[in-house]
Amino acid sequence: MIKKPKAVDLPLPTNKSDVESGNKRRIRGKAVIYLAAIAAMAFLGRDHLPLPPSEFDPFSDLDTGALSSLSFGIFGGSKKSGKIEWKPCGEEGFECGRFEVPLNHLNTSFGATASLSVARLLAKNRKQRVGSVYVNPGGPGGSGVNFLFRAGRSLSKILDDRYDIVSWDPRGVNETTPRVTCFDSQTAQDLFLIHTAFYTPLETRIITKTVNGPARSELDMELLKDQLKIVDAQSEALGNLCWEVSQEKSKDADGFWHVGTATVVRDLEALAREIDGVGEPINFIGYSYGTAIGSYLVNMFPHRVGRVVIDGVVDPVVWSQVHVHEWPKLDFVDTEKDYLNFIKACVE
């Protein structure tokens, strides 16, 4: 049963609000971090995209040719639903289209638009159809369209085939424009990433003190610190590269001030308004980073909240208020407690 959450008072980040409202105060550093995160997800490939719970078999129903042939307009007949011209794509029941939204939702007079790549899997049980469920796979940087082809049928089955499963590529991702682009070719990407932390894990040995084990090695600690400095420099270089290449390839250089979480949620609300109608409740499932999208949704549009499921791995306050370098020490606060609770549940 998908339950409606209680909205909480979530403070949204000031810097993102400034960007959303069109202010030109440059916050390039944090924008670069976001771009680098999107780029990193793209490098990891589809096998590393956040997946739903273990009962899913996301590849069982995937026609791999469907993804490679997703070129809108080559699948014959089409039908319009408001501003979206839906066309069959891939396997039976899947439809794809594009949806134009304001580049800046808070300043539509600016005139520029973003073009969202959208896909849906129609409910098989049309007589008992309930509505739509919008899904985000996480990342940030995960392709919602890719995810839909991987896990859509399994998710639809869990929901008794009574919902249209809808997803989209968020700003900067995959076929949605403006797109984040970091390299001109696969070769250029491979040359940049070779021998970096993206491909080779850090070398860590004795860096913590243990009760019965050996004492912490200060030499290993210094080695780790040196590695982290290199990783920081590589990440900054990658972020800057993504920023510069994307700006060069973008028709609208201002587009990359509008790829943050709040904008993604406004895109979701506009998409739901277009597909389901004005004022209709938004049903949403978010995995991993999609948890943050779900948290923003219920706080930004509490009057539009329908049934929402988020897997709970992202603390929305930490996400919006705490610098990313402090996240690791917060991620493991209750690790031991969670482990003991798991063992206790198994025993019971």
Coordinates of C-alpha atoms in Angstrom, one line a residue:
M1 CA 0.0 0.0 0.0
I2 CA 1.4 3.4 -1.0
K3 CA 0.9 5.8 1.9
K4 CA 0.7 9.5 1.8
P5 CA 3.5 11.1 3.8
K6 CA 3.2 13.9 6.2
A7 CA 4.9 17.1 4.9
V8 CA 7.7 18.4 7.1
D9 CA 9.2 21.8 7.3
L10 CA 12.2 21.4 5.0
P11 CA 14.5 24.4 4.6
L12 CA 15.4 24.7 1.0
P13 CA 19.0 25.8 0.1
T14 CA 19.3 29.6 -0.3
N15 CA 21.8 29.3 -3.2
K16 CA 19.4 27.1 -5.2
S17 CA 16.5 29.5 -4.6
D18 CA 18.7 32.3 -5.9
V19 CA 19.5 30.4 -9.0
E20 CA 15.9 29.4 -9.6
S21 CA 14.7 33.0 -9.3
G22 CA 17.2 34.1 -12.0
N23 CA 19.6 36.0 -9.8
K24 CA 23.0 36.1 -11.4
R25 CA 25.0 35.7 -8.2
R26 CA 27.6 33.2 -9.4
I27 CA 27.8 30.0 -7.3
R28 CA 29.9 28.2 -9.8
G29 CA 31.7 26.0 -7.2
K30 CA 28.5 24.2 -6.1
A31 CA 27.2 24.1 -9.7
V32 CA 30.4 22.4 -10.7
I33 CA 30.0 19.8 -7.9
Y34 CA 26.5 19.0 -9.2
L35 CA 27.7 18.7 -12.8
A36 CA 30.5 16.4 -11.7
A37 CA 28.0 14.2 -9.9
I38 CA 25.9 13.9 -13.0
A39 CA 29.0 13.1 -15.1
A40 CA 30.1 10.5 -12.7
M41 CA 26.8 8.6 -12.9
A42 CA 27.1 8.6 -16.7
F43 CA 30.6 7.1 -16.5
L44 CA 29.5 4.3 -14.2
G45 CA 27.0 3.0 -16.8
R46 CA 23.6 1.4 -16.5
D47 CA 24.7 -1.5 -14.3
H48 CA 25.5 1.0 -11.5
L49 CA 22.3 3.0 -11.6
P50 CA 20.3 2.9 -8.3
L51 CA 17.9 0.0 -8.6
P52 CA 14.6 -0.7 -6.8
P53 CA 14.3 -3.4 -4.1
S54 CA 15.5 -6.9 -4.7
E55 CA 12.2 -8.3 -5.8
F56 CA 12.6 -6.4 -9.0
D57 CA 14.3 -8.0 -12.0
P58 CA 15.0 -4.8 -13.9
F59 CA 16.6 -6.6 -16.9
S60 CA 14.1 -9.4 -17.3
D61 CA 11.8 -7.4 -19.6
L62 CA 14.3 -5.2 -21.4
D63 CA 14.6 -5.4 -25.1
T64 CA 18.2 -4.0 -25.4
G65 CA 17.5 -2.9 -28.9
A66 CA 14.7 -0.7 -27.6
L67 CA 17.1 1.6 -25.9
S68 CA 19.5 1.9 -28.8
S69 CA 16.7 2.7 -31.2
L70 CA 15.0 5.4 -29.1
S71 CA 14.8 8.0 -31.8
F72 CA 11.5 9.8 -31.5
G73 CA 9.5 9.9 -34.6
I74 CA 10.5 6.6 -36.3
F75 CA 7.8 4.4 -34.8
G76 CA 4.9 5.2 -37.0
G77 CA 1.6 6.6 -35.6
S78 CA 1.5 9.1 -32.8
K79 CA -1.1 10.8 -30.6
K80 CA -1.0 14.1 -28.9
S81 CA -1.8 14.7 -25.2
G82 CA -1.8 18.4 -24.8
K83 CA 1.8 19.5 -25.5
I84 CA 3.2 16.0 -25.6
E85 CA 3.1 14.1 -28.8
W86 CA 3.3 10.4 -27.7
K87 CA 4.8 7.8 -30.0
P88 CA 5.3 4.1 -29.5
C89 CA 8.9 3.2 -28.7
G90 CA 10.5 -0.1 -28.1
E91 CA 8.2 -2.9 -26.7
E92 CA 4.4 -2.9 -26.7
G93 CA 2.9 -0.5 -24.2
F94 CA 5.8 2.0 -24.1
E95 CA 5.4 5.5 -25.4
C96 CA 8.0 8.3 -25.7
G97 CA 7.7 12.0 -26.3
R98 CA 9.1 15.4 -25.5
F99 CA 7.8 18.1 -23.1
E100 CA 8.8 21.7 -23.3
V101 CA 9.0 23.6 -20.0
P102 CA 10.3 27.1 -19.1
L103 CA 14.0 27.2 -18.6
N104 CA 13.3 29.2 -15.5
H105 CA 10.0 28.4 -13.9
L106 CA 10.1 31.6 -11.8
N107 CA 10.8 33.9 -14.7
T108 CA 8.9 32.6 -17.7
S109 CA 9.1 36.0 -19.4
F110 CA 12.7 35.0 -20.1
G111 CA 11.3 32.9 -23.0
A112 CA 13.9 30.1 -23.1
T113 CA 12.8 26.5 -22.6
A114 CA 14.1 23.1 -21.6
S115 CA 13.1 20.0 -23.5
L116 CA 12.4 17.0 -21.3
S117 CA 12.7 13.5 -22.7
V118 CA 9.7 11.6 -21.4
A119 CA 8.5 8.0 -21.5
R120 CA 5.7 6.0 -20.0
L121 CA 4.4 2.4 -19.8
L122 CA 0.7 2.3 -20.1
A123 CA -1.4 0.4 -17.5
K124 CA -2.6 -2.9 -18.9
N125 CA -5.7 -2.9 -16.7
R126 CA -7.3 0.1 -18.4
K127 CA -10.8 -0.6 -16.9
Q128 CA -9.4 -0.2 -13.4
R129 CA -6.7 2.3 -14.1
V130 CA -6.1 4.6 -11.1
G131 CA -3.8 7.2 -12.7
S132 CA -0.1 7.8 -13.2
V133 CA 3.0 7.1 -11.0
Y134 CA 6.1 9.2 -11.6
V135 CA 9.4 7.5 -11.0
N136 CA 13.0 8.8 -10.5
P137 CA 15.9 6.3 -10.3
G138 CA 18.3 8.5 -8.4
G139 CA 21.9 9.7 -9.2
P140 CA 21.8 12.5 -9.5
G141 CA 22.4 11.7 -13.2
G142 CA 20.2 8.6 -13.6
S143 CA 18.2 8.4 -16.8
G144 CA 14.5 8.0 -16.0
V145 CA 13.8 6.8 -19.5
N146 CA 16.5 4.2 -19.3
F147 CA 15.2 3.1 -15.9
L148 CA 11.6 2.8 -17.2
F149 CA 12.7 0.3 -19.9
R150 CA 14.6 -1.7 -17.3
A151 CA 12.2 -1.8 -14.4
G152 CA 8.9 -0.5 -15.7
R153 CA 7.1 -3.8 -16.2
S154 CA 8.2 -5.2 -12.8
L155 CA 7.0 -2.0 -11.1
S156 CA 3.7 -2.1 -13.1
K157 CA 3.1 -5.7 -12.0
I158 CA 3.6 -4.8 -8.3
L159 CA 1.0 -2.0 -8.8
D160 CA -1.5 -4.5 -10.4
D161 CA -1.1 -2.9 -13.8
R162 CA -3.4 -0.1 -12.8
Y163 CA -1.0 2.8 -13.1
D164 CA 0.7 4.4 -16.1
I165 CA 4.4 4.4 -15.1
V166 CA 6.0 7.7 -16.2
S167 CA 9.6 8.8 -16.0
W168 CA 11.8 11.4 -17.6
D169 CA 15.4 12.4 -18.0
P170 CA 16.0 15.2 -15.5
R171 CA 17.8 18.4 -16.5
G172 CA 21.3 17.8 -17.8
V173 CA 20.8 14.1 -18.3
N174 CA 20.7 11.9 -21.4
E175 CA 18.2 13.2 -24.0
T176 CA 16.9 16.1 -22.0
T177 CA 18.2 19.5 -23.0
P178 CA 20.1 21.5 -21.9
R179 CA 22.4 18.5 -21.6
V180 CA 25.6 18.2 -19.4
T181 CA 28.4 17.2 -21.8
C182 CA 32.0 16.6 -20.6
F183 CA 33.9 15.0 -23.5
D184 CA 33.8 15.1 -27.3
S185 CA 34.4 11.4 -27.6
Q186 CA 34.7 8.1 -25.6
T187 CA 38.4 8.2 -26.2
A188 CA 38.7 11.6 -24.6
Q189 CA 36.7 10.4 -21.6
D190 CA 38.9 7.2 -21.2
L191 CA 42.1 9.2 -21.4
F192 CA 40.9 11.6 -18.7
L193 CA 39.6 9.0 -16.3
I194 CA 42.4 6.4 -16.5
H195 CA 44.2 5.9 -13.2
T196 CA 41.8 8.2 -11.4
A197 CA 39.5 7.3 -8.5
F198 CA 36.6 6.9 -10.9
Y199 CA 38.3 3.6 -12.1
T200 CA 40.8 2.8 -9.4
P201 CA 39.8 2.7 -5.7
L202 CA 41.8 4.5 -3.1
E203 CA 44.4 2.5 -1.2
T204 CA 43.5 2.3 2.5
R205 CA 45.0 0.1 5.1
I206 CA 45.3 0.7 8.8
I207 CA 43.6 4.1 9.3
T208 CA 41.5 3.4 12.4
K209 CA 42.4 2.2 15.9
T210 CA 40.9 -1.1 16.9
V211 CA 40.5 -2.8 20.3
N212 CA 42.4 -6.0 19.5
G213 CA 43.9 -5.2 16.1
P214 CA 47.1 -3.2 15.2
A215 CA 47.4 0.5 16.1
R216 CA 46.6 3.0 13.4
S217 CA 49.5 3.7 11.0
E218 CA 50.3 7.4 10.7
L219 CA 52.1 6.6 7.5
D220 CA 48.9 5.1 6.0
M221 CA 47.0 8.1 7.2
E222 CA 49.3 10.5 5.4
L223 CA 49.1 8.3 2.3
L224 CA 45.3 8.5 2.4
K225 CA 45.4 12.3 2.9
D226 CA 47.6 12.6 -0.2
Q227 CA 45.3 10.5 -2.2
L228 CA 42.3 12.5 -1.2
K229 CA 44.0 15.7 -2.3
I230 CA 44.6 14.2 -5.7
V231 CA 40.9 13.0 -5.9
D232 CA 39.8 16.6 -4.9
A233 CA 41.9 18.0 -7.7
Q234 CA 40.6 15.5 -10.2
S235 CA 37.0 16.1 -9.3
E236 CA 37.4 19.8 -9.5
A237 CA 39.1 19.4 -12.9
L238 CA 36.2 17.2 -14.1
G239 CA 33.6 19.6 -12.9
N240 CA 35.3 22.5 -14.6
L241 CA 35.6 20.5 -17.8
C242 CA 31.9 19.5 -17.8
W243 CA 31.0 23.1 -17.2
E244 CA 33.1 24.5 -20.0
V245 CA 32.2 21.9 -22.6
S246 CA 28.5 22.0 -21.8
Q247 CA 28.5 25.8 -22.0
E248 CA 30.2 25.6 -25.4
K249 CA 27.7 23.1 -26.8
S250 CA 24.6 24.7 -25.2
K251 CA 22.5 27.0 -27.3
D252 CA 21.6 28.9 -24.2
A253 CA 24.6 29.5 -21.8
D254 CA 22.2 30.4 -18.9
G255 CA 20.7 26.9 -19.1
F256 CA 23.1 25.4 -16.6
W257 CA 22.0 27.7 -13.8
H258 CA 18.7 25.7 -13.9
V259 CA 19.6 22.1 -13.4
G260 CA 19.1 21.8 -9.6
T261 CA 16.8 19.7 -7.5
A262 CA 14.1 22.4 -7.1
T263 CA 14.0 22.9 -10.9
V264 CA 13.6 19.1 -11.4
V265 CA 10.7 19.1 -9.0
R266 CA 9.0 22.0 -10.8
D267 CA 9.5 20.0 -14.0
L268 CA 7.8 17.1 -12.4
E269 CA 4.8 19.2 -11.2
A270 CA 4.4 20.7 -14.7
L271 CA 4.6 17.2 -16.3
A272 CA 2.0 15.8 -13.9
R273 CA -0.2 18.8 -14.6
E274 CA 0.1 18.2 -18.3
I275 CA -0.6 14.4 -18.2
D276 CA -3.1 14.1 -15.3
G277 CA -4.7 17.5 -15.3
V278 CA -4.6 20.6 -13.1
G279 CA -4.8 20.0 -9.4
E280 CA -4.7 16.2 -9.7
P281 CA -2.5 14.5 -7.0
I282 CA 1.0 13.5 -7.9
N283 CA 2.0 9.9 -7.2
F284 CA 5.8 9.5 -7.0
I285 CA 8.4 6.8 -6.3
G286 CA 12.0 7.8 -5.7
Y287 CA 15.1 5.7 -5.2
S288 CA 18.4 6.9 -3.8
Y289 CA 18.7 10.6 -4.8
G290 CA 15.0 10.3 -5.9
T291 CA 14.4 10.5 -2.1
A292 CA 15.5 14.1 -2.2
I293 CA 13.2 14.8 -5.1
G294 CA 10.3 13.3 -3.2
S295 CA 11.1 15.3 -0.1
Y296 CA 11.3 18.5 -2.1
L297 CA 8.0 17.6 -3.8
V298 CA 5.9 17.2 -0.6
N299 CA 7.3 20.5 0.7
M300 CA 7.2 22.6 -2.5
F301 CA 3.8 21.3 -3.6
P302 CA 2.0 19.9 -0.5
H303 CA -1.4 20.5 -2.1
R304 CA -0.4 18.2 -5.0
V305 CA 0.8 15.3 -3.0
G306 CA -0.8 12.0 -3.8
R307 CA 0.8 8.7 -2.8
V308 CA 4.6 9.0 -2.4
V309 CA 7.2 6.3 -1.7
I310 CA 10.8 7.3 -1.0
D311 CA 13.4 4.8 0.0
G312 CA 14.8 7.1 2.8
V313 CA 18.5 7.0 2.1
V314 CA 18.8 10.8 1.7
D315 CA 18.4 13.2 4.6
P316 CA 16.8 16.2 3.0
V317 CA 18.1 18.6 5.6
V318 CA 21.6 17.3 5.2
W319 CA 21.3 17.3 1.5
S320 CA 20.3 21.0 1.4
Q321 CA 22.2 22.4 4.3
V322 CA 25.4 20.4 4.9
H323 CA 28.5 20.5 2.6
V324 CA 29.2 17.3 0.7
H325 CA 32.5 16.7 2.4
E326 CA 30.8 16.3 5.7
W327 CA 28.3 13.6 4.5
P328 CA 30.5 10.5 5.1
K329 CA 30.7 11.1 8.9
L330 CA 26.9 11.4 9.0
D331 CA 26.2 8.4 6.8
F332 CA 27.4 5.8 9.4
V333 CA 26.0 7.3 12.6
D334 CA 23.6 4.4 13.2
T335 CA 25.4 1.6 11.2
E336 CA 26.0 -0.5 14.3
K337 CA 22.4 0.1 15.6
D338 CA 21.0 -0.9 12.2
Y339 CA 23.1 -4.0 12.1
L340 CA 22.0 -5.1 15.6
N341 CA 18.4 -4.4 14.7
F342 CA 18.7 -6.6 11.6
I343 CA 20.2 -9.4 13.7
K344 CA 17.5 -9.1 16.3
A345 CA 14.8 -9.2 13.6
C346 CA 16.3 -12.3 12.1
V347 CA 16.3 -14.0 15.6
E348 CA 12.7 -13.1 16.2

